[in-house]
mmCIF file of C-alpha atoms in Angstrom:
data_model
loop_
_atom_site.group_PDB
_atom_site.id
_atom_site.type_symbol
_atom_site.label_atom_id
_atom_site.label_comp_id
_atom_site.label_asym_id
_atom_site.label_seq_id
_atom_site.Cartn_x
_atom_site.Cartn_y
_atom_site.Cartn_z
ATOM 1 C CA UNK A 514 -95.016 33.628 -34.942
ATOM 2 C CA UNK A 515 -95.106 31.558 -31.953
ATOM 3 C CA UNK A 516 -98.676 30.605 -31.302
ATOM 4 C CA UNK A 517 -100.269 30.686 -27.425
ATOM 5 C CA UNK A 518 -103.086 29.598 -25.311
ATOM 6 C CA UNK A 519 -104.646 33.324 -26.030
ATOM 7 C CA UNK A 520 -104.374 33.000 -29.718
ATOM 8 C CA UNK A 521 -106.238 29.392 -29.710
ATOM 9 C CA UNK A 522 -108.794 30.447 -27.433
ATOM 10 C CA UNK A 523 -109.662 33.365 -29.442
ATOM 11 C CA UNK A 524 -109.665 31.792 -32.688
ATOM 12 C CA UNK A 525 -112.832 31.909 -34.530
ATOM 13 C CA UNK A 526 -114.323 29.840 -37.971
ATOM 14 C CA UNK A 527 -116.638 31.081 -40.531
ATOM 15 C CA UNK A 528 -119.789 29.216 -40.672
ATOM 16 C CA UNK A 529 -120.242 27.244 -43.685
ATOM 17 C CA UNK A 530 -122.969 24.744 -44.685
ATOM 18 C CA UNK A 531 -122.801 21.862 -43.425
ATOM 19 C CA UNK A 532 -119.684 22.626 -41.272
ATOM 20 C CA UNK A 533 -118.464 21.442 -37.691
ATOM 21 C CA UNK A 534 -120.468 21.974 -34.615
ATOM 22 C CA UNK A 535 -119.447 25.304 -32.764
ATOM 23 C CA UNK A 536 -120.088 24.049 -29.350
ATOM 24 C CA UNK A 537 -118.093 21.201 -30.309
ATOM 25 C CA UNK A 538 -115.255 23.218 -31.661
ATOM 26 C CA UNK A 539 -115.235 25.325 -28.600
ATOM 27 C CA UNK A 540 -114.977 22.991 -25.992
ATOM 28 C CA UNK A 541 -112.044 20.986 -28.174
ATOM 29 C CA UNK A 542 -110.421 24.433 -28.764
ATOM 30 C CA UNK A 543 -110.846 24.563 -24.378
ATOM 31 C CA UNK A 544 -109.603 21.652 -23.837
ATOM 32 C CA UNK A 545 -106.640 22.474 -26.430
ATOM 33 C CA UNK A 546 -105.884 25.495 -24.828
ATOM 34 C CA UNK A 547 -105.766 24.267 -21.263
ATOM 35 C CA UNK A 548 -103.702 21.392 -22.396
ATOM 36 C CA UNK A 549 -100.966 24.023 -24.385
ATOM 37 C CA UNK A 550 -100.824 25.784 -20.952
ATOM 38 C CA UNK A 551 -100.262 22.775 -18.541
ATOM 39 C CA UNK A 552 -97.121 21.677 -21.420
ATOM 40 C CA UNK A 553 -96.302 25.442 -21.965
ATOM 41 C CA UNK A 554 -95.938 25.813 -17.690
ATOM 42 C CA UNK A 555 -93.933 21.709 -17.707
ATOM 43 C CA UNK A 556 -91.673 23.124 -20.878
ATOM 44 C CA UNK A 557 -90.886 26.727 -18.366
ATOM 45 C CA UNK A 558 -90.599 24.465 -15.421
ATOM 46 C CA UNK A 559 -88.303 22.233 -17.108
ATOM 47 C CA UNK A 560 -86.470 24.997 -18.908
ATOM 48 C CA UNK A 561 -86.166 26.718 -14.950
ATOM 49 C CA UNK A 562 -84.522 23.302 -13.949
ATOM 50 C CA UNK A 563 -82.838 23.260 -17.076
ATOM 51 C CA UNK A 564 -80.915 26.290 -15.914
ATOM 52 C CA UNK A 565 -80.356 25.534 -12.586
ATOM 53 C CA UNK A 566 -78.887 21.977 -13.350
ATOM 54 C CA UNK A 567 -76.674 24.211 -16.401
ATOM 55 C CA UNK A 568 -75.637 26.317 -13.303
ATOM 56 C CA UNK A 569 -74.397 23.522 -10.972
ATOM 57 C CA UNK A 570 -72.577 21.906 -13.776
ATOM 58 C CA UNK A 571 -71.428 25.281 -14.363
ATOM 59 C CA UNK A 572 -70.342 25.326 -10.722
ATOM 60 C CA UNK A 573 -69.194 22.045 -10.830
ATOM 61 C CA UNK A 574 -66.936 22.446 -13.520
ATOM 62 C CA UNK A 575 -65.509 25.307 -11.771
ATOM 63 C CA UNK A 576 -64.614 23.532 -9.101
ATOM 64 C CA UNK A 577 -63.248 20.586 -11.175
ATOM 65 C CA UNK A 578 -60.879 23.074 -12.991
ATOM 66 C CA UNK A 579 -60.180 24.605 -9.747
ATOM 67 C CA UNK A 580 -59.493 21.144 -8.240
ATOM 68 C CA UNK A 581 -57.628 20.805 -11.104
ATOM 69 C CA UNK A 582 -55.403 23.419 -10.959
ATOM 70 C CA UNK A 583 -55.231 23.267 -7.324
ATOM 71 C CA UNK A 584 -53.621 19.198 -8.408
ATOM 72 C CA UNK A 585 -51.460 20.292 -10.139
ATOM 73 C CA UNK A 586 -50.094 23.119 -8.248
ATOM 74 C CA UNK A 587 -49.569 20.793 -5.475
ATOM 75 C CA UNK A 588 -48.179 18.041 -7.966
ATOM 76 C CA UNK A 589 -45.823 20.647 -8.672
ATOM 77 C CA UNK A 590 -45.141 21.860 -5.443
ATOM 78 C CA UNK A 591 -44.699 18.276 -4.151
ATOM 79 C CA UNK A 592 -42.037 17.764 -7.438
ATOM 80 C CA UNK A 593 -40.370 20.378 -6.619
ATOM 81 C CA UNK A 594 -40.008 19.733 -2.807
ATOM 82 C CA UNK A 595 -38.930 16.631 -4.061
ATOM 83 C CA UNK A 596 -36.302 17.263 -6.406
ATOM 84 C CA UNK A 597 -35.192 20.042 -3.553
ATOM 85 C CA UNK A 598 -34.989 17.028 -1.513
ATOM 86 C CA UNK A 599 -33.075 15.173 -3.199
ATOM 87 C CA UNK A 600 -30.841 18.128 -4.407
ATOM 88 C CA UNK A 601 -30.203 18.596 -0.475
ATOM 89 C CA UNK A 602 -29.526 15.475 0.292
ATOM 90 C CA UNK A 603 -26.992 14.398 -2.508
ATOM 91 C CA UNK A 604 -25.558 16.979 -1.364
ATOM 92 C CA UNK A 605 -25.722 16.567 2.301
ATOM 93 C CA UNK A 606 -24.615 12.789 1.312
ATOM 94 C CA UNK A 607 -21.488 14.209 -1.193
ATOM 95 C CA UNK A 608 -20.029 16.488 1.416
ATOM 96 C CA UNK A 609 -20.207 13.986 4.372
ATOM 97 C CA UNK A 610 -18.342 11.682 1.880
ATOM 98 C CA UNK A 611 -15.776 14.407 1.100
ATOM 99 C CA UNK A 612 -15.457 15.192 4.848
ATOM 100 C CA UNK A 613 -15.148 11.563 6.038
ATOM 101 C CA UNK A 614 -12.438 10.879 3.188
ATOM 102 C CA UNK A 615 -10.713 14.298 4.472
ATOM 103 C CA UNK A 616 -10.819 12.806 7.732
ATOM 104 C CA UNK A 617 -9.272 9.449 7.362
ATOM 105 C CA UNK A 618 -6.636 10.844 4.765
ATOM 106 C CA UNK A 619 -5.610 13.396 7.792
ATOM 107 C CA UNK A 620 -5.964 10.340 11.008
ATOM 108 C CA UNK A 621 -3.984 8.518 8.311
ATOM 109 C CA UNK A 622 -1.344 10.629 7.539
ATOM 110 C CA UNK A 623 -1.575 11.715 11.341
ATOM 111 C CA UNK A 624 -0.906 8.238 12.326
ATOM 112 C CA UNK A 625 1.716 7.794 9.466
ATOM 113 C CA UNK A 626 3.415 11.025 11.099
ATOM 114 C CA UNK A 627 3.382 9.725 14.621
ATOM 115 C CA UNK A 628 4.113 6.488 13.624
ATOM 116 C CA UNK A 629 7.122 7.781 11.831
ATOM 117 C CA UNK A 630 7.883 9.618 14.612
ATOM 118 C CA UNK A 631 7.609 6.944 16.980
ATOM 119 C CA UNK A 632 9.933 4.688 15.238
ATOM 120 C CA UNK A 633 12.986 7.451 14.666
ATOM 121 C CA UNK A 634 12.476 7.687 18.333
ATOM 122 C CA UNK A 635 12.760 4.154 18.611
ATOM 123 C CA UNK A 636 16.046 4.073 16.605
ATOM 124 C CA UNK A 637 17.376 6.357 18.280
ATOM 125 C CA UNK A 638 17.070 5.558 22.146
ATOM 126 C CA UNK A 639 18.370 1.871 20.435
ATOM 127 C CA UNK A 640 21.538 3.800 19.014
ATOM 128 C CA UNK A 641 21.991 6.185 22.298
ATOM 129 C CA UNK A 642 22.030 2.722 24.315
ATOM 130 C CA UNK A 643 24.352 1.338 21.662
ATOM 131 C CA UNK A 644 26.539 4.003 22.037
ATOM 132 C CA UNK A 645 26.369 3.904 25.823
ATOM 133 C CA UNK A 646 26.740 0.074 25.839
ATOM 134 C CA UNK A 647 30.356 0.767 24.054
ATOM 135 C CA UNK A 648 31.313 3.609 26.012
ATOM 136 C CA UNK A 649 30.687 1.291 29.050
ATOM 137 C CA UNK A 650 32.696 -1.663 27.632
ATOM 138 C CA UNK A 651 35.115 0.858 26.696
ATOM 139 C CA UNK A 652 35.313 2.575 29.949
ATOM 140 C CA UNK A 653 35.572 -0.803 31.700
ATOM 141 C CA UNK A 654 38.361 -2.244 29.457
ATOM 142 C CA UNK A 655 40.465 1.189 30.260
ATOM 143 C CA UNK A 656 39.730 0.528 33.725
ATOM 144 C CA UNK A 657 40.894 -2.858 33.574
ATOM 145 C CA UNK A 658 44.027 -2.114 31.621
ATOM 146 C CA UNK A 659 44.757 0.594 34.159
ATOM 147 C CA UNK A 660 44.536 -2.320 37.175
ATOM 148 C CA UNK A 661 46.283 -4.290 35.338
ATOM 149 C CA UNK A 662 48.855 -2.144 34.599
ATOM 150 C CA UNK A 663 48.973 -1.287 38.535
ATOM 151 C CA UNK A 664 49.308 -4.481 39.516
ATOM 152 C CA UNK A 665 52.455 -5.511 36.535
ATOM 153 C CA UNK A 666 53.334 -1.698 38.269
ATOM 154 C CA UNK A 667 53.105 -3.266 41.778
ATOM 155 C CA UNK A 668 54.560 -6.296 41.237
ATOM 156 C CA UNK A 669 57.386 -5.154 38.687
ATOM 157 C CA UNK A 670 61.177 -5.753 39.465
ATOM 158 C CA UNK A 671 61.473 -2.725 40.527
ATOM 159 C CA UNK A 672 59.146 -3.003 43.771
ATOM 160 C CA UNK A 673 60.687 -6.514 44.354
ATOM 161 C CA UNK A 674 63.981 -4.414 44.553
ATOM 162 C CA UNK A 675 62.145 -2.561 47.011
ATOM 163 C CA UNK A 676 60.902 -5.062 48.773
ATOM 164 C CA UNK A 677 63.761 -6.916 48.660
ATOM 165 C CA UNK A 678 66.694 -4.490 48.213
ATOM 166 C CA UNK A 679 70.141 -5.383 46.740
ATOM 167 C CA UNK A 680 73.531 -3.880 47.072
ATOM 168 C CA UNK A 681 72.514 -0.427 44.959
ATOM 169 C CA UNK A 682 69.152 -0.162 47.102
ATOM 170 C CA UNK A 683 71.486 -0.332 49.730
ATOM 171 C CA UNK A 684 73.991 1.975 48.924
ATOM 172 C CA UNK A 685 71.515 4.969 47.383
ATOM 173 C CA UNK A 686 68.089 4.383 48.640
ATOM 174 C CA UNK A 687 66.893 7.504 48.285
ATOM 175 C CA UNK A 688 67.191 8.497 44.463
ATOM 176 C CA UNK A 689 66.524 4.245 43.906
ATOM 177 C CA UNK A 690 63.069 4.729 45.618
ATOM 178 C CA UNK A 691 62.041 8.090 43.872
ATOM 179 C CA UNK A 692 63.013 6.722 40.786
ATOM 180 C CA UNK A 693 60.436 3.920 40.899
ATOM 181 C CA UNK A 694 57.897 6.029 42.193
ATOM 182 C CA UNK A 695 58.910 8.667 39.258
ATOM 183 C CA UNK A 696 57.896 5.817 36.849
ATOM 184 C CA UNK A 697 55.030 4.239 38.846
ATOM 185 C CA UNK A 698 52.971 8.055 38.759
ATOM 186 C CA UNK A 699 54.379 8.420 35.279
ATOM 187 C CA UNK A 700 52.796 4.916 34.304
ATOM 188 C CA UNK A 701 49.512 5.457 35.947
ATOM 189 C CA UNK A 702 48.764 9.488 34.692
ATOM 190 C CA UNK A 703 49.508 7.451 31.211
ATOM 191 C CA UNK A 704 47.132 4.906 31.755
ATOM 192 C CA UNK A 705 44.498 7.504 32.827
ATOM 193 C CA UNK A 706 44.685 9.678 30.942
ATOM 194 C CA UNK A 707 44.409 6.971 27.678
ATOM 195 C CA UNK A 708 40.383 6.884 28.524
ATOM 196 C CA UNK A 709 39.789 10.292 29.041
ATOM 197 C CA UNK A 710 41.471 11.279 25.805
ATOM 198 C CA UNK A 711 39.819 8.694 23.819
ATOM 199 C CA UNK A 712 36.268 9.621 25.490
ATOM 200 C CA UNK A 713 36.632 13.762 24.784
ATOM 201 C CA UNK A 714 37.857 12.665 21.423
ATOM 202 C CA UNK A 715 34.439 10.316 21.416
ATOM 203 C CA UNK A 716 32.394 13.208 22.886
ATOM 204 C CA UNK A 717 33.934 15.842 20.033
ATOM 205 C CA UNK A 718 33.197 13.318 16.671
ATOM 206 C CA UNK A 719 30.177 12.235 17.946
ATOM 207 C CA UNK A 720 27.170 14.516 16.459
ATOM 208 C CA UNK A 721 23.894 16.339 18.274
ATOM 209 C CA UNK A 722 20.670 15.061 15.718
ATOM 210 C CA UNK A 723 18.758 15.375 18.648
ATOM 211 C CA UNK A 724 18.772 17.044 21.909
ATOM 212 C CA UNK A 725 17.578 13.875 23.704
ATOM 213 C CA UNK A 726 20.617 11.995 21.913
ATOM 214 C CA UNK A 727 22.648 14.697 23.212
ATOM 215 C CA UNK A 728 22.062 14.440 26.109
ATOM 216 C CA UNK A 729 22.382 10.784 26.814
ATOM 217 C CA UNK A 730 25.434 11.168 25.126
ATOM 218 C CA UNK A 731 26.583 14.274 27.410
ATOM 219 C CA UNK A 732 25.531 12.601 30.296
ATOM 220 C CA UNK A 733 27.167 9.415 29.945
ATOM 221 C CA UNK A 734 30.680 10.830 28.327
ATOM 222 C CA UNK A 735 30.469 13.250 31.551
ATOM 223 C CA UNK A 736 30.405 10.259 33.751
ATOM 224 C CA UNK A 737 32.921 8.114 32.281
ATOM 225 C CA UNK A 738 35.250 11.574 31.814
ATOM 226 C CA UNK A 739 34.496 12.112 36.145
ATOM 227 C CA UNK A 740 35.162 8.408 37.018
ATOM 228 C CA UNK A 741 38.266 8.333 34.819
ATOM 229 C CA UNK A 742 39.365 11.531 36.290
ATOM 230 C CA UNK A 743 38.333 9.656 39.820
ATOM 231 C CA UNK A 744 40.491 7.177 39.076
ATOM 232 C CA UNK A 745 43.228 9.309 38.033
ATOM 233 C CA UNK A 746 43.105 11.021 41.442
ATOM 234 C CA UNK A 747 43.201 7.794 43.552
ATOM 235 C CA UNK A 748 46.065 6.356 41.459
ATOM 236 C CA UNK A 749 47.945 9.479 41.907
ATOM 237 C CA UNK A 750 47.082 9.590 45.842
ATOM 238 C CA UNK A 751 47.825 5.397 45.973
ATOM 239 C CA UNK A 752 51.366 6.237 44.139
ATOM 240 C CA UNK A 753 51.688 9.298 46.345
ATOM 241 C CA UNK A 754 51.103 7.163 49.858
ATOM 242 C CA UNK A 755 53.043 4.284 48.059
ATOM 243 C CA UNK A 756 55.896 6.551 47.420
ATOM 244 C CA UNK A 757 55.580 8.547 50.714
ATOM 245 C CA UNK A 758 55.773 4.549 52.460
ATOM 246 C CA UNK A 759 58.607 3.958 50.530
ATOM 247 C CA UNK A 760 60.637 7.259 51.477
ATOM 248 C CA UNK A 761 60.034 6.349 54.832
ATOM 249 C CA UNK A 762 61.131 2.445 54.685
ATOM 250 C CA UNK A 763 64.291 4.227 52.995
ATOM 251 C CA UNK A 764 64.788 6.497 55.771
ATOM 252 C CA UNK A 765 64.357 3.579 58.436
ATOM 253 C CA UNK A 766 65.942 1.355 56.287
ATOM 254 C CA UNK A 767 69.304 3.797 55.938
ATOM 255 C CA UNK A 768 68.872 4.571 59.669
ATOM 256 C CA UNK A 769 69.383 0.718 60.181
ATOM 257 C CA UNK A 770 72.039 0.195 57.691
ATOM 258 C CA UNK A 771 74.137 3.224 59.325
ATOM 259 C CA UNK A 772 73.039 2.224 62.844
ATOM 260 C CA UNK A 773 75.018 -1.526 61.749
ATOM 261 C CA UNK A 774 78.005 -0.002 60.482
#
């Protein structure tokens, strides 16, 4: 049993010979007893402290754990951003790499297509002006052989019979003068008709790859056709007036030779 203040100041001794002096013991028992209170009211002070320093460790280990927790929930929340982060922008970074690659594979085979393009273009107008370099040459040779062959026309025996008439001129005129001009319209609808042939015949092989081709081609086998067929016409009408002059010389010229005899 726990002894108190109470219990030592009510203690009592039996008296005994020769024992200790009561008023002694009393006041040492006093003096006891006030002393036990004063340490038994430290020990409940200190015990009362005791308990409230137990209670703010308490609380201060709560809010350790709760500081804790709260750490590592925003560790967590922070690796988790992070790795979301990161997730994001790999993939951010992957696509734009996919769609830049897309891109320069589709300028690059854009380019390759209009480069392609570009150059069968090229080609081409070099072939079309190929082609209408020849025809050219080939019109103009044609053209030259047909003045040439008007001029051997013009200055053939035949006109130098004409132009200088011997004793058959003379005597039959008439069917002497249409025979020349029967050969000279017969030479020159030849020679004309030489080009025109040769450029429908160019015009008909020739083949339509594209419609620009086509109609360069058109276009310049149309002119050479119109100014062959030009020509045609004014050797015809230079034949006609040649022949229509030489009727009339005839005519004059039999008027004179009657008029002598």
């Amino acid at each position: 049993m726990a002894l108190s203040s109470l219990d030592i100041q009510n203690k009592t001794f039996d008296t005994k010979f020769r024992g200790y002096d009561k008023v002694e013991i009393d006041e040492f028992l006093d003096l006891v007893t006030r002393d036990y209170d004063e340490f038994a009211q430290t020990i409940k002070d200190q015990d009362r402290e005791l308990k409230t320093l137990r209670e703010q460790i308490k609380y201060y280990d709560d809010m350790r754990d709760t500081l804790n927790n709260s750490i590592v929930v925003a560790q967590d929340a922070a690796d988790n951003l992070r790795s979301q982060a990161e997730a994001e922008s790999g993939k951010i970074i992957d696509d734009a790499g996919v769609k830049g690659q897309n891109i320069i594979e589709g300028a690059k085979k854009e380019g390759g297509v209009i480069l392609t393009q570009a150059s069968a273009d090229a080609s081409r107008l070099i072939r079309d002006a190929d082609d209408l370099r020849r025809k050219m040459r080939l019109y103009h040779q044609r053209m030259k052989q047909l003045i040439e062959a008007q001029l051997a026309n013009v200055n053939s025996e035949e006109w130098t019979e004409v132009l200088n008439p011997s004793e058959l001129m003379i005597l039959n005129p008439e069917e002497k003068l249409q025979e020349i001009v029967d050969n000279a319209a017969s030479t020159a609808a030849a020679q004309t008709e030489e080009p025109e042939a040769e450029a429908k015949a160019e015009e008909v092989v020739e083949a339509k790859p594209e419609e620009k081709t086509s109609e360069i081609t058109s276009e310049a086998i149309s002119e050479v056709t119109s100014e062959a067929k030009e020509s045609k016409a004014e050797a015809t009408e230079t034949a006609e007036e040649a022949s229509s002059e030489a009727k009339s010389e005839s005519i004059d010229f039999g008027n004179t030779m009657e008029f002598n005899k």
